CSV table of C-alpha atoms in Angstrom, one decimal:
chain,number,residue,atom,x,y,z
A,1,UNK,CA,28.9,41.4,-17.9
A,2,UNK,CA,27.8,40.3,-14.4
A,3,UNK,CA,27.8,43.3,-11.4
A,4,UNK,CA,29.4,41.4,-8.7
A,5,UNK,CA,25.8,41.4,-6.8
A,6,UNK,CA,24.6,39.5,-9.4
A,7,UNK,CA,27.3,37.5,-9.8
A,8,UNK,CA,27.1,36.8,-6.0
A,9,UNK,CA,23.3,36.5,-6.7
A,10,UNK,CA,24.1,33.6,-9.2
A,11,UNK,CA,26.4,32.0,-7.8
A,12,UNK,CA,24.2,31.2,-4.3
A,13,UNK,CA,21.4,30.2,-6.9
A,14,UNK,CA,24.1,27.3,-8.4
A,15,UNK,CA,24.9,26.4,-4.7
A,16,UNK,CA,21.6,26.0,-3.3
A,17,UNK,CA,20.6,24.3,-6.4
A,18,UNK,CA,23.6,21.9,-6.0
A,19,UNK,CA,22.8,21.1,-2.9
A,20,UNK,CA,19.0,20.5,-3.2
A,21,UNK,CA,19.8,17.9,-5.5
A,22,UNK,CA,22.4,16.2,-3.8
A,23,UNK,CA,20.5,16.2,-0.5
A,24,UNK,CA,16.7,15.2,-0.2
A,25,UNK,CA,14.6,18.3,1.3
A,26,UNK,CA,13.2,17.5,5.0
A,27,UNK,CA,9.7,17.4,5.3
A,28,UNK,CA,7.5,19.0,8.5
A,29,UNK,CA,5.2,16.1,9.6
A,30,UNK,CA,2.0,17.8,8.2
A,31,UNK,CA,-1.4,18.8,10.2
A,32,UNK,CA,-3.7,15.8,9.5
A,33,UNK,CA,-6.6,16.8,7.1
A,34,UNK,CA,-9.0,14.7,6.6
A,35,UNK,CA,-10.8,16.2,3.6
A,36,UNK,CA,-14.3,15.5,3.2
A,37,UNK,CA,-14.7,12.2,2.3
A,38,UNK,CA,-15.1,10.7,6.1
A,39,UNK,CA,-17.8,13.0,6.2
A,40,UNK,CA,-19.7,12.1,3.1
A,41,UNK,CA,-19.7,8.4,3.8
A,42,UNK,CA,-20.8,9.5,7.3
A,43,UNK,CA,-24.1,11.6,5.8
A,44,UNK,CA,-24.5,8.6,3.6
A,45,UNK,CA,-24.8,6.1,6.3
A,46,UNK,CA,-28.3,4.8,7.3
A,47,UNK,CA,-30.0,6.1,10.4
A,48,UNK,CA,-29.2,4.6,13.6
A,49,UNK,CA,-26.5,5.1,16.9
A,50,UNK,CA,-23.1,5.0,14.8
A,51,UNK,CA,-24.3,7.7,12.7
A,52,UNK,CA,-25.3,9.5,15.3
A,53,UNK,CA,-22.6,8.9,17.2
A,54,UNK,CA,-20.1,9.3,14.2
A,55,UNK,CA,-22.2,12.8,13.2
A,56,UNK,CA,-21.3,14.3,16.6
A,57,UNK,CA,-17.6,14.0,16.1
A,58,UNK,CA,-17.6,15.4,13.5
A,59,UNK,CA,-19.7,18.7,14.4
A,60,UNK,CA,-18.0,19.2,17.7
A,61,UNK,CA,-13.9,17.9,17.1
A,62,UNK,CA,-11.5,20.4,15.8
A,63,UNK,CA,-8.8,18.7,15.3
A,64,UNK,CA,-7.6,15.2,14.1
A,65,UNK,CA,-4.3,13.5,14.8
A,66,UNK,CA,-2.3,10.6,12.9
A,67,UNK,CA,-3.6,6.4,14.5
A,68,UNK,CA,-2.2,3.1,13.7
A,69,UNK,CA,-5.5,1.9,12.9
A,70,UNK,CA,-5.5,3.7,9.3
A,71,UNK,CA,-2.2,2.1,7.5
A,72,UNK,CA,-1.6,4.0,4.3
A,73,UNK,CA,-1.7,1.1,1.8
A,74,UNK,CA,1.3,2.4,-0.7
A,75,UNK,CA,0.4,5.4,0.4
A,76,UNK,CA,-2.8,7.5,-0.7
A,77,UNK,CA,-3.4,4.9,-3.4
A,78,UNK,CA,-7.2,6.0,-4.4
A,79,UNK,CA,-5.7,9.7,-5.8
A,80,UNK,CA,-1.8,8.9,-6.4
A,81,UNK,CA,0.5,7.2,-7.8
A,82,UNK,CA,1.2,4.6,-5.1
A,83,UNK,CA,4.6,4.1,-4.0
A,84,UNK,CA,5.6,7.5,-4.4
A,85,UNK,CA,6.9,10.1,-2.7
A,86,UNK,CA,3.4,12.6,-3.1
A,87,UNK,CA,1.3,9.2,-1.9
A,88,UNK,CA,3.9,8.8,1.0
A,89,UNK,CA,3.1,12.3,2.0
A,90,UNK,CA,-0.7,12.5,1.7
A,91,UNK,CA,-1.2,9.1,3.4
A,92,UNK,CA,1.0,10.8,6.6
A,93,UNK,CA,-1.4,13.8,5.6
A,94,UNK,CA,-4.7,12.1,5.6
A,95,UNK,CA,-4.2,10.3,9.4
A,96,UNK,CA,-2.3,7.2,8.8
A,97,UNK,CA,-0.1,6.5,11.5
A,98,UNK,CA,1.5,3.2,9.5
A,99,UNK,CA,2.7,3.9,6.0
A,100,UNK,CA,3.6,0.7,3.9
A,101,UNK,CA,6.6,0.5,1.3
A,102,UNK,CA,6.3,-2.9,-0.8
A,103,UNK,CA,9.9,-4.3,-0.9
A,104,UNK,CA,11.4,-5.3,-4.3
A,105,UNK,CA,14.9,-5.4,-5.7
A,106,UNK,CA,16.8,-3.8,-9.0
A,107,UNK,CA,19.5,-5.4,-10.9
A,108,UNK,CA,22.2,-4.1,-8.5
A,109,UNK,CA,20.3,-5.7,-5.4
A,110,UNK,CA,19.2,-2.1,-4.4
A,111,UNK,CA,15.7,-1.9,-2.7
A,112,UNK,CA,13.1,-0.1,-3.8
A,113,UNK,CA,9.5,0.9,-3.1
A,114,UNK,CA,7.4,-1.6,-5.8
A,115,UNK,CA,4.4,-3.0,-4.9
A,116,UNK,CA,6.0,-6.3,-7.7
A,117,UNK,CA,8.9,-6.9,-9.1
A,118,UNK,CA,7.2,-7.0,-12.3
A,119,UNK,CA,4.5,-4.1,-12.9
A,120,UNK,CA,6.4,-1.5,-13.9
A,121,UNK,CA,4.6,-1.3,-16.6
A,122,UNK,CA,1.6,-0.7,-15.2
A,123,UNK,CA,2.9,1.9,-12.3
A,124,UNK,CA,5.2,4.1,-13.8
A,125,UNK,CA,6.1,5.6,-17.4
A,126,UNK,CA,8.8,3.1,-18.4
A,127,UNK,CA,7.6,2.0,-21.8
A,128,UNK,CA,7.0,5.8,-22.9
A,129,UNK,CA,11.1,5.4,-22.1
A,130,UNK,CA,14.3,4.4,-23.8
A,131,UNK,CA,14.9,2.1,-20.9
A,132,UNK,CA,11.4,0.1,-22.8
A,133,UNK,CA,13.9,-1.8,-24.7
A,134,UNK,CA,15.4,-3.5,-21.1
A,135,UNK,CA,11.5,-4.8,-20.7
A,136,UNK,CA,10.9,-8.7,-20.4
A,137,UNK,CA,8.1,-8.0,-22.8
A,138,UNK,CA,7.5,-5.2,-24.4
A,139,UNK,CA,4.7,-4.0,-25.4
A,140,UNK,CA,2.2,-6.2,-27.5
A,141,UNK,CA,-0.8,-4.0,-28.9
A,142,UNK,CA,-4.3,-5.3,-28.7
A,143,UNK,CA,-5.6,-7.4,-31.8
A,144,UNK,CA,-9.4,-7.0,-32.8
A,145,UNK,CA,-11.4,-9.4,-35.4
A,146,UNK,CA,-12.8,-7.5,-38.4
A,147,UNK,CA,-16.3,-7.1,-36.0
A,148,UNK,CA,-13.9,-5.3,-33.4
A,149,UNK,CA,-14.2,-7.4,-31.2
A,150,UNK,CA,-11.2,-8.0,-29.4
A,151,UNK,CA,-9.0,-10.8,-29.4
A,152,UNK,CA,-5.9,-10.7,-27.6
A,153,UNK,CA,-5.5,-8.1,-25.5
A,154,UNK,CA,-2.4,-5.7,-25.0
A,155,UNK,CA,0.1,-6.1,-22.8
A,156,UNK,CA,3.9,-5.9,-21.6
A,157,UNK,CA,6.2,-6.9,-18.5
A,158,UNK,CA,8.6,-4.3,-17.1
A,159,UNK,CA,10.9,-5.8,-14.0
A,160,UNK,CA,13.1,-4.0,-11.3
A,161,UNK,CA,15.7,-6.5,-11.9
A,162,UNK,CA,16.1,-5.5,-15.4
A,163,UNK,CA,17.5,-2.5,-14.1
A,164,UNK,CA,19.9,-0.2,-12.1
A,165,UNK,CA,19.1,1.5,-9.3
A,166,UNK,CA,20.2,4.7,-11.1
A,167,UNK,CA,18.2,4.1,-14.3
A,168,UNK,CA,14.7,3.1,-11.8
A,169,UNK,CA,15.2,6.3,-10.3
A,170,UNK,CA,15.2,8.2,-13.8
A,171,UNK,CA,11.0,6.8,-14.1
A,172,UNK,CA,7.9,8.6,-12.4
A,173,UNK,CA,5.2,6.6,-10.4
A,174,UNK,CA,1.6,6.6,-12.5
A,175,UNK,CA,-1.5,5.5,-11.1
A,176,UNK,CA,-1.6,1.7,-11.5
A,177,UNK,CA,-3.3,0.5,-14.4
A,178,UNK,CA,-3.7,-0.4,-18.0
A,179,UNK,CA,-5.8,-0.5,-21.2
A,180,UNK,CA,-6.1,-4.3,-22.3
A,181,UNK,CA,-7.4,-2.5,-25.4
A,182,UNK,CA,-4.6,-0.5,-26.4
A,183,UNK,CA,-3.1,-0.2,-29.7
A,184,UNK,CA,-0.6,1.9,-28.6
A,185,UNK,CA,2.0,2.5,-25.9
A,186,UNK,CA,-0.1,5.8,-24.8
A,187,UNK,CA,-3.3,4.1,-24.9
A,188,UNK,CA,-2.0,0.9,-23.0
A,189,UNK,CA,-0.7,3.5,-20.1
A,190,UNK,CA,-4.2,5.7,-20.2
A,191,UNK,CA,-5.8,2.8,-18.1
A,192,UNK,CA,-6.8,4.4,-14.6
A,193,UNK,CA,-10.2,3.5,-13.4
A,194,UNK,CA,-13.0,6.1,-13.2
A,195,UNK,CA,-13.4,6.4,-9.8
A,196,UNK,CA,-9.3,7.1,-8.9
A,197,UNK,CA,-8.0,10.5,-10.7
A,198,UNK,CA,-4.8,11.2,-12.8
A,199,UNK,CA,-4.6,15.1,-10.7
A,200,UNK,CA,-1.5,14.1,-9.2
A,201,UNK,CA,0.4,11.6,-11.9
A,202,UNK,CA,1.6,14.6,-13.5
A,203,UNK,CA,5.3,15.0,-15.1
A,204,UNK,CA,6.7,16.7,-12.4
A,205,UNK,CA,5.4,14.2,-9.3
A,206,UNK,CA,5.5,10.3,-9.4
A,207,UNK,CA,9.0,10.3,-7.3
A,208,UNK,CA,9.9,6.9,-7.3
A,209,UNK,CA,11.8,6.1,-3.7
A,210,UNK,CA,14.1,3.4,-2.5
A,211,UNK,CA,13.4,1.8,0.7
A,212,UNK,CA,16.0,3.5,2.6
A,213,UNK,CA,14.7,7.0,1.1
A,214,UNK,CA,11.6,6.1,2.2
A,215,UNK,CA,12.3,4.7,6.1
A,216,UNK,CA,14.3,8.5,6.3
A,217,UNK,CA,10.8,10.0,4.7
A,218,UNK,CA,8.7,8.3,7.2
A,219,UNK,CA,10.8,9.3,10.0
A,220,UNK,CA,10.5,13.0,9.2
A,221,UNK,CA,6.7,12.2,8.5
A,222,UNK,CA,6.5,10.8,12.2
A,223,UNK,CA,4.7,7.7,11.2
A,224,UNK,CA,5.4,3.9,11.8
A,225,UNK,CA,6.7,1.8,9.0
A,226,UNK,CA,5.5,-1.1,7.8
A,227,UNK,CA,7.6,-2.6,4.5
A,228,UNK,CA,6.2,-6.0,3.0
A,229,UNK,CA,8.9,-8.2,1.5
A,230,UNK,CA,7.3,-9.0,-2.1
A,231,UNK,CA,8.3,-12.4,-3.9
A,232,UNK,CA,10.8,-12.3,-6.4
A,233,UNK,CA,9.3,-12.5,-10.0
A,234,UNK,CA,12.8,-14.5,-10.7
A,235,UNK,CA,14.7,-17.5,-9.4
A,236,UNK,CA,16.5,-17.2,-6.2
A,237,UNK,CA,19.2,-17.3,-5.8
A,238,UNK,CA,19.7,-14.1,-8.2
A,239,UNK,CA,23.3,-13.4,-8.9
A,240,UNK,CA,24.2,-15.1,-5.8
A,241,UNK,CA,21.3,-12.8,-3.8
A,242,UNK,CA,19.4,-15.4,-1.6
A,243,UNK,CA,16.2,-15.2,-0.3
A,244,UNK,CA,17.3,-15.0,3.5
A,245,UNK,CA,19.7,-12.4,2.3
A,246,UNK,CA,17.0,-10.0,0.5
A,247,UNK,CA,14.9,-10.7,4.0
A,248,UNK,CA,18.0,-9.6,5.9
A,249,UNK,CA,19.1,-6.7,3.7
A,250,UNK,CA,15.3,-5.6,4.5
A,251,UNK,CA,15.5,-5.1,8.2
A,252,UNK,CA,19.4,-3.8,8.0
A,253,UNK,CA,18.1,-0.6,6.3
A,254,UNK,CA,16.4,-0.1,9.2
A,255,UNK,CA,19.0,-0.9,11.4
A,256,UNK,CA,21.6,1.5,9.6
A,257,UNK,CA,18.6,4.4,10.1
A,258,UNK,CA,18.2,3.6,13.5
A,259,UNK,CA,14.7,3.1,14.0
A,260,UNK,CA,13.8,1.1,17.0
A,261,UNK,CA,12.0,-2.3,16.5
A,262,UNK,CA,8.9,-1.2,18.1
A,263,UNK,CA,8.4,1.6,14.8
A,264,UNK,CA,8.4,-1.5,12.5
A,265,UNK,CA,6.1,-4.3,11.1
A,266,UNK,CA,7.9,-6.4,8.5
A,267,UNK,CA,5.1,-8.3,6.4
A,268,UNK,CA,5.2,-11.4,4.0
A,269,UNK,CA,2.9,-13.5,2.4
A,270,UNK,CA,5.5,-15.8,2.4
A,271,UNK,CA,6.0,-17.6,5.2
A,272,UNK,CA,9.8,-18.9,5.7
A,273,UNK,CA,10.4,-14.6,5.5
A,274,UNK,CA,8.1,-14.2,8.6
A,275,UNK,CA,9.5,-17.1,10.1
A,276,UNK,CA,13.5,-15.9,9.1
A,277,UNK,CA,12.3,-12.5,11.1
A,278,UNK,CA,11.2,-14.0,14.0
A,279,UNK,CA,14.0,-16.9,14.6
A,280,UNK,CA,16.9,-14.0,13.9
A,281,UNK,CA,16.2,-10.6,14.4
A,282,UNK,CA,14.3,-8.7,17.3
A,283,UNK,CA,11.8,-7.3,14.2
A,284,UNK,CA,10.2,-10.7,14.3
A,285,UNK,CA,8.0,-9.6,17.2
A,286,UNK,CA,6.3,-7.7,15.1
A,287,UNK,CA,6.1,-9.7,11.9
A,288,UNK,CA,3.0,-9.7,10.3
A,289,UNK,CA,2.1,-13.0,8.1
A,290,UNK,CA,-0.1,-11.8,5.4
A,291,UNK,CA,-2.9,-14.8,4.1
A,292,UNK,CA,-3.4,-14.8,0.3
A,293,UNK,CA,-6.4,-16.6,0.7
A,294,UNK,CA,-8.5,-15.9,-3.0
A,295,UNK,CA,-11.8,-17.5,-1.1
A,296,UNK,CA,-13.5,-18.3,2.3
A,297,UNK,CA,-12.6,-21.8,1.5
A,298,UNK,CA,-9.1,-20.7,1.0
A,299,UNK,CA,-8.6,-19.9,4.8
A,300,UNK,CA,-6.3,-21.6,7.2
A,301,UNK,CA,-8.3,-23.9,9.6
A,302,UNK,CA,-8.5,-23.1,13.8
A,303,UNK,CA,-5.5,-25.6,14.2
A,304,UNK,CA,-3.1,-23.8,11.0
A,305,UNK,CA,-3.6,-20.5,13.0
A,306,UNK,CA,-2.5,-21.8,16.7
A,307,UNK,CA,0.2,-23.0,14.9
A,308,UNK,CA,1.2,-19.6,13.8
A,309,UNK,CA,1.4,-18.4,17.4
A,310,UNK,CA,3.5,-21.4,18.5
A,311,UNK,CA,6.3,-20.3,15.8
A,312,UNK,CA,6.0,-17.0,17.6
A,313,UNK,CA,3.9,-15.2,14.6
A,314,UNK,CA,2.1,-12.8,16.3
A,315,UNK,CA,0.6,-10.8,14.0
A,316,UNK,CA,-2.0,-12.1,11.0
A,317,UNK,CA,-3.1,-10.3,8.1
A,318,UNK,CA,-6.1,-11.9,6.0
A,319,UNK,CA,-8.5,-9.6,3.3
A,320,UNK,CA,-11.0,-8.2,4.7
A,321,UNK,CA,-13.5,-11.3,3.6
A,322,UNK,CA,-11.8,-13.7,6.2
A,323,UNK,CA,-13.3,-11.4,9.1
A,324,UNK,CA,-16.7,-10.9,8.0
A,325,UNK,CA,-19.6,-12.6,7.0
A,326,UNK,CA,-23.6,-12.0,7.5
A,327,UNK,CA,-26.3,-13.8,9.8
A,328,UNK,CA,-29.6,-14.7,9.5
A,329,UNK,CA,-30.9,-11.2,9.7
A,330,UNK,CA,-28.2,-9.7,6.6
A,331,UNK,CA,-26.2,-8.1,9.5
A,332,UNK,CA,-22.6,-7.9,9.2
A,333,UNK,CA,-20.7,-10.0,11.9
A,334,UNK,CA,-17.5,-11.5,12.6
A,335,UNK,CA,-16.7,-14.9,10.9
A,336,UNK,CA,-15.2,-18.5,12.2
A,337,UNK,CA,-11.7,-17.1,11.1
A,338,UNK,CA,-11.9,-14.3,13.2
A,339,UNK,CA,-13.1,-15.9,16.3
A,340,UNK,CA,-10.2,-18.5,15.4
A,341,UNK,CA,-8.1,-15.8,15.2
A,342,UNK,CA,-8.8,-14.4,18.0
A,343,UNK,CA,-8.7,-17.6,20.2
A,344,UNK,CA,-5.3,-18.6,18.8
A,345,UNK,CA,-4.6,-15.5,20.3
A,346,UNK,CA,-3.3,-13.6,17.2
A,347,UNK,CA,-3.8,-10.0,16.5
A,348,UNK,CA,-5.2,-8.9,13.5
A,349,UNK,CA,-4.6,-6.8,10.6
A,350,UNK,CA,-6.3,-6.3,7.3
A,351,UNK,CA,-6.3,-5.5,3.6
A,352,UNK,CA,-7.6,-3.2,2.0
A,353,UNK,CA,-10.3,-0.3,2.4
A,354,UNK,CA,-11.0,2.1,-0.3
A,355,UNK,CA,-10.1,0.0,-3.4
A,356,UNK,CA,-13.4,-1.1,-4.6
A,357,UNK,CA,-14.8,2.0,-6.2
A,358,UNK,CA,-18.5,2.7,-6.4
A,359,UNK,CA,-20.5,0.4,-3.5
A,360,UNK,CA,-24.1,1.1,-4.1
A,361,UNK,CA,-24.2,-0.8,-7.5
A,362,UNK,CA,-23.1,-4.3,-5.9
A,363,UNK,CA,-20.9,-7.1,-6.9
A,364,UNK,CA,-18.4,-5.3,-5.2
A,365,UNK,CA,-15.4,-7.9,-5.6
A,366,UNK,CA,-12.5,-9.6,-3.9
A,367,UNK,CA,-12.6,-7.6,-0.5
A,368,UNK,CA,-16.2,-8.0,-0.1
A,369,UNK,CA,-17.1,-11.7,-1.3
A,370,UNK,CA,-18.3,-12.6,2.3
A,371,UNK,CA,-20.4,-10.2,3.1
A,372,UNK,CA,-21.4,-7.9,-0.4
A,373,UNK,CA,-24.7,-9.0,0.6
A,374,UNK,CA,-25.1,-7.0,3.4
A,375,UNK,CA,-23.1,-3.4,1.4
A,376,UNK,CA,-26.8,-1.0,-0.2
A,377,UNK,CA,-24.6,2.1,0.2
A,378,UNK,CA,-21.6,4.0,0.5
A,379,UNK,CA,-22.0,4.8,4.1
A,380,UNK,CA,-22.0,0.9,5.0
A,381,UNK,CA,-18.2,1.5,4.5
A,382,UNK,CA,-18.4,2.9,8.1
A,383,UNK,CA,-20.3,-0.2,9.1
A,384,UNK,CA,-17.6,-2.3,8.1
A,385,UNK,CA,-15.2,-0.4,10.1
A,386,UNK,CA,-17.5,-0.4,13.3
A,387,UNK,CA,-17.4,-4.1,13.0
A,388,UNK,CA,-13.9,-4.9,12.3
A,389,UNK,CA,-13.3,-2.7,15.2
A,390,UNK,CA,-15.3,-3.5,18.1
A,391,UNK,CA,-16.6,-6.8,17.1
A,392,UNK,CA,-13.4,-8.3,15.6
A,393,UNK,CA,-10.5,-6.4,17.7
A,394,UNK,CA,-8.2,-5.4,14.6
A,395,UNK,CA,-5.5,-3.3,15.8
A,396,UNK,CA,-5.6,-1.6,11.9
A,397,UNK,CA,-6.7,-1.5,8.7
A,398,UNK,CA,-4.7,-1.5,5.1
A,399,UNK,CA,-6.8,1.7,3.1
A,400,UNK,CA,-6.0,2.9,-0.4
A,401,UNK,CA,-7.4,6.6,1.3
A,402,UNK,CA,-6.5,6.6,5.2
A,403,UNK,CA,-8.7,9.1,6.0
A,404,UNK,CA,-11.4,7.0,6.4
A,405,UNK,CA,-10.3,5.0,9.1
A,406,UNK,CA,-8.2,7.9,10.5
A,407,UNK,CA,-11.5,9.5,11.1
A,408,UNK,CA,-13.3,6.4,12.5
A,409,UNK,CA,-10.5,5.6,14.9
A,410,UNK,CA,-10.2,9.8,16.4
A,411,UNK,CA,-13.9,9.5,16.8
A,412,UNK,CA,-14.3,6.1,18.3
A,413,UNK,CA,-11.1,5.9,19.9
């Protein structure tokens, strides 16, 4: 039998319990720490004035604050599970002043924090789940030839819109990625590149958010928002859901948490979204059109762009490629699209820092295509930046690990 201090005792525990769960804890916007990484890539640079400059900073400032020029792309994507409530958190932590929730929708027409409508499978523990058997595709192991070598390789396709809002939130967030080799569902989920980390994908973080939880979070966080409207993986209309209506129901979550228009950059990379923000809502000024351009040859011509800016697009987003290339000497510089860019006068934005892994071995990929060339190091990273900065004008930077341009952005201003 209970003493009645006890039983007072457990009866407070049951309360505050109860109402832990049925509210979501505040959170203090956190000191920025920048951890050492900024600093490596700094001692790693070449000799020359950035360094030197960039060196200085760091040996005499104390203290770093939060800039819009590092944008925490789905967080803190290099160390955890993007989209989450942990990446959320160290992005704010790490300097961005810009955090990005991608924009899907469940089977209810809820919206959650998904960077596609369709990768579930690849960013969170559904198919160790019963809710598997609500998967497009489940999984398909790997098949090998009698050598071993393989064939076909595993997969699987896990949607939002297969599901509730109440059975998404039952999943946890894992570091993207997949084993094509996999001959099981544990294998197929153990695919995380070498140079990310599984230190913080653990069972008891991953918190999977809706967009409204995270506008709330990113308010208490006191950072800007910028939520990119991702396109459906099924036909629209869905149940009688629109496409206007889905880019609607996006800016009235921010409406119904009252955050001011100035706080928000609603993103597509499809443009009748962009263009439905700017005719019909006052978020529009601050659209941002995003350019899914695979190549240099890809990219919209001098002419494409002005025409941006006379639909009132403001605001361009292109990969990193599109702004850089090399001259005759191997320098980095700006490209033609930039100067276009800048001519049609557009401001800029771009995708994404920190999500090529290793530098200093070449063939560095997608981001770097126009310019790899020019990339012997891990320091050059800071090159980049200086360039996109001061000789292209972008007023930020998308970075899987927002330190990095956080730290740039205090020290150069």
């Amino acid at each position: 039998m209970q003493t009645p201090i006890r039983a007072l005792a457990a009866a407070t525990l049951a309360l505050t319990t109860l109402a832990a769960q049925a509210a979501p804890s505040t959170v203090v916007p956190p000191t920025v720490q920048l951890g050492p990484r900024p600093f490596f890539l700094v001692d790693d640079m070449a000799d020359g004035a950035l360094k030197t400059a960039l060196q200085a900073c760091a040996a005499s400032r104390k203290a770093y604050t939060r800039h819009d020029f590092a944008i925490g792309h789905r967080g803190a994507a290099l160390q955890f599970p993007e989209h989450t409530r942990e990446s959320y958190i160290a992005a704010a932590r790490s300097g961005a002043g810009i955090v990005e929730c991608d924009v899907v929708f469940t089977r209810d027409k809820q919206l959650v924090c998904r960077h596609a409508q369709d990768d579930l499978h690849t960013t969170t523990n559904i198919l160790a789940t019963p809710l598997a058997a609500k998967c497009v595709k489940p999984f398909t192991p790997a098949t090998f030839d009698g050598a071993g070598n393989l064939l076909t390789p595993a997969s699987a396709s896990c949607r939002t819109s297969e599901l509730t809002l109440a059975e998404f939130k039952t999943l946890r967030g894992k570091m993207d990625g997949y084993n094509p080799k996999a001959r099981n569902v544990a294998e197929y989920m153990a695919g995380t590149a070498g140079w990310r980390t599984d230190l913080y994908s653990g069972p008891t973080s991953g918190t999977l958010m809706t967009h409204a939880e995270s506008i709330e979070l990113f308010k208490q966080l006191g950072v800007k928002m910028t939520p990119e409207l991702k396109y459906p993986a099924v036909a629209m209309p869905f149940d009688g859901f629109t496409q206007e209506a889905y880019a609607q129901k996006l800016v009235d979550e921010y409406k119904a948490a009252k955050v001011p228009p100035a706080r928000v950059f609603p993103q597509s990379f499809y443009l009748p979204d962009v263009q439905y923000w700017v005719k019909n809502t006052a978020y529009g000024r601050q659209a941002v059109y995003l350019d899914d351009a695979e190549t240099v040859a890809d990219l919209p011509s001098a002419a494409e762009l002005a025409g941006y800016k006379a639909q009132g697009i403001n605001i361009v987003a292109p990969p990193t490629f599109a702004l850089l290339t090399t001259d005759a000497a191997g320098n980095i510089v700006p490209s033609q699209y930039a100067r276009d860019a800048k001519a049609a006068g557009l401001d800029i934005i771009t995708w994404t820092l920190e999500r090529s892994g290793i530098l200093a071995d070449g063939g560095n990929g997608f981001y770097y295509q126009s310019f790899d060339s020019a990339i012997k190091r891990e320091g050059d990273m800071m090159v980049v930046l200086d360039v996109l900065a001061r000789e292209v004008g972008i007023r930020g930077i998308f970075s899987d690990w927002p330190a990095t341009p956080a730290f740039y952005a205090n020290c150069m201003k």
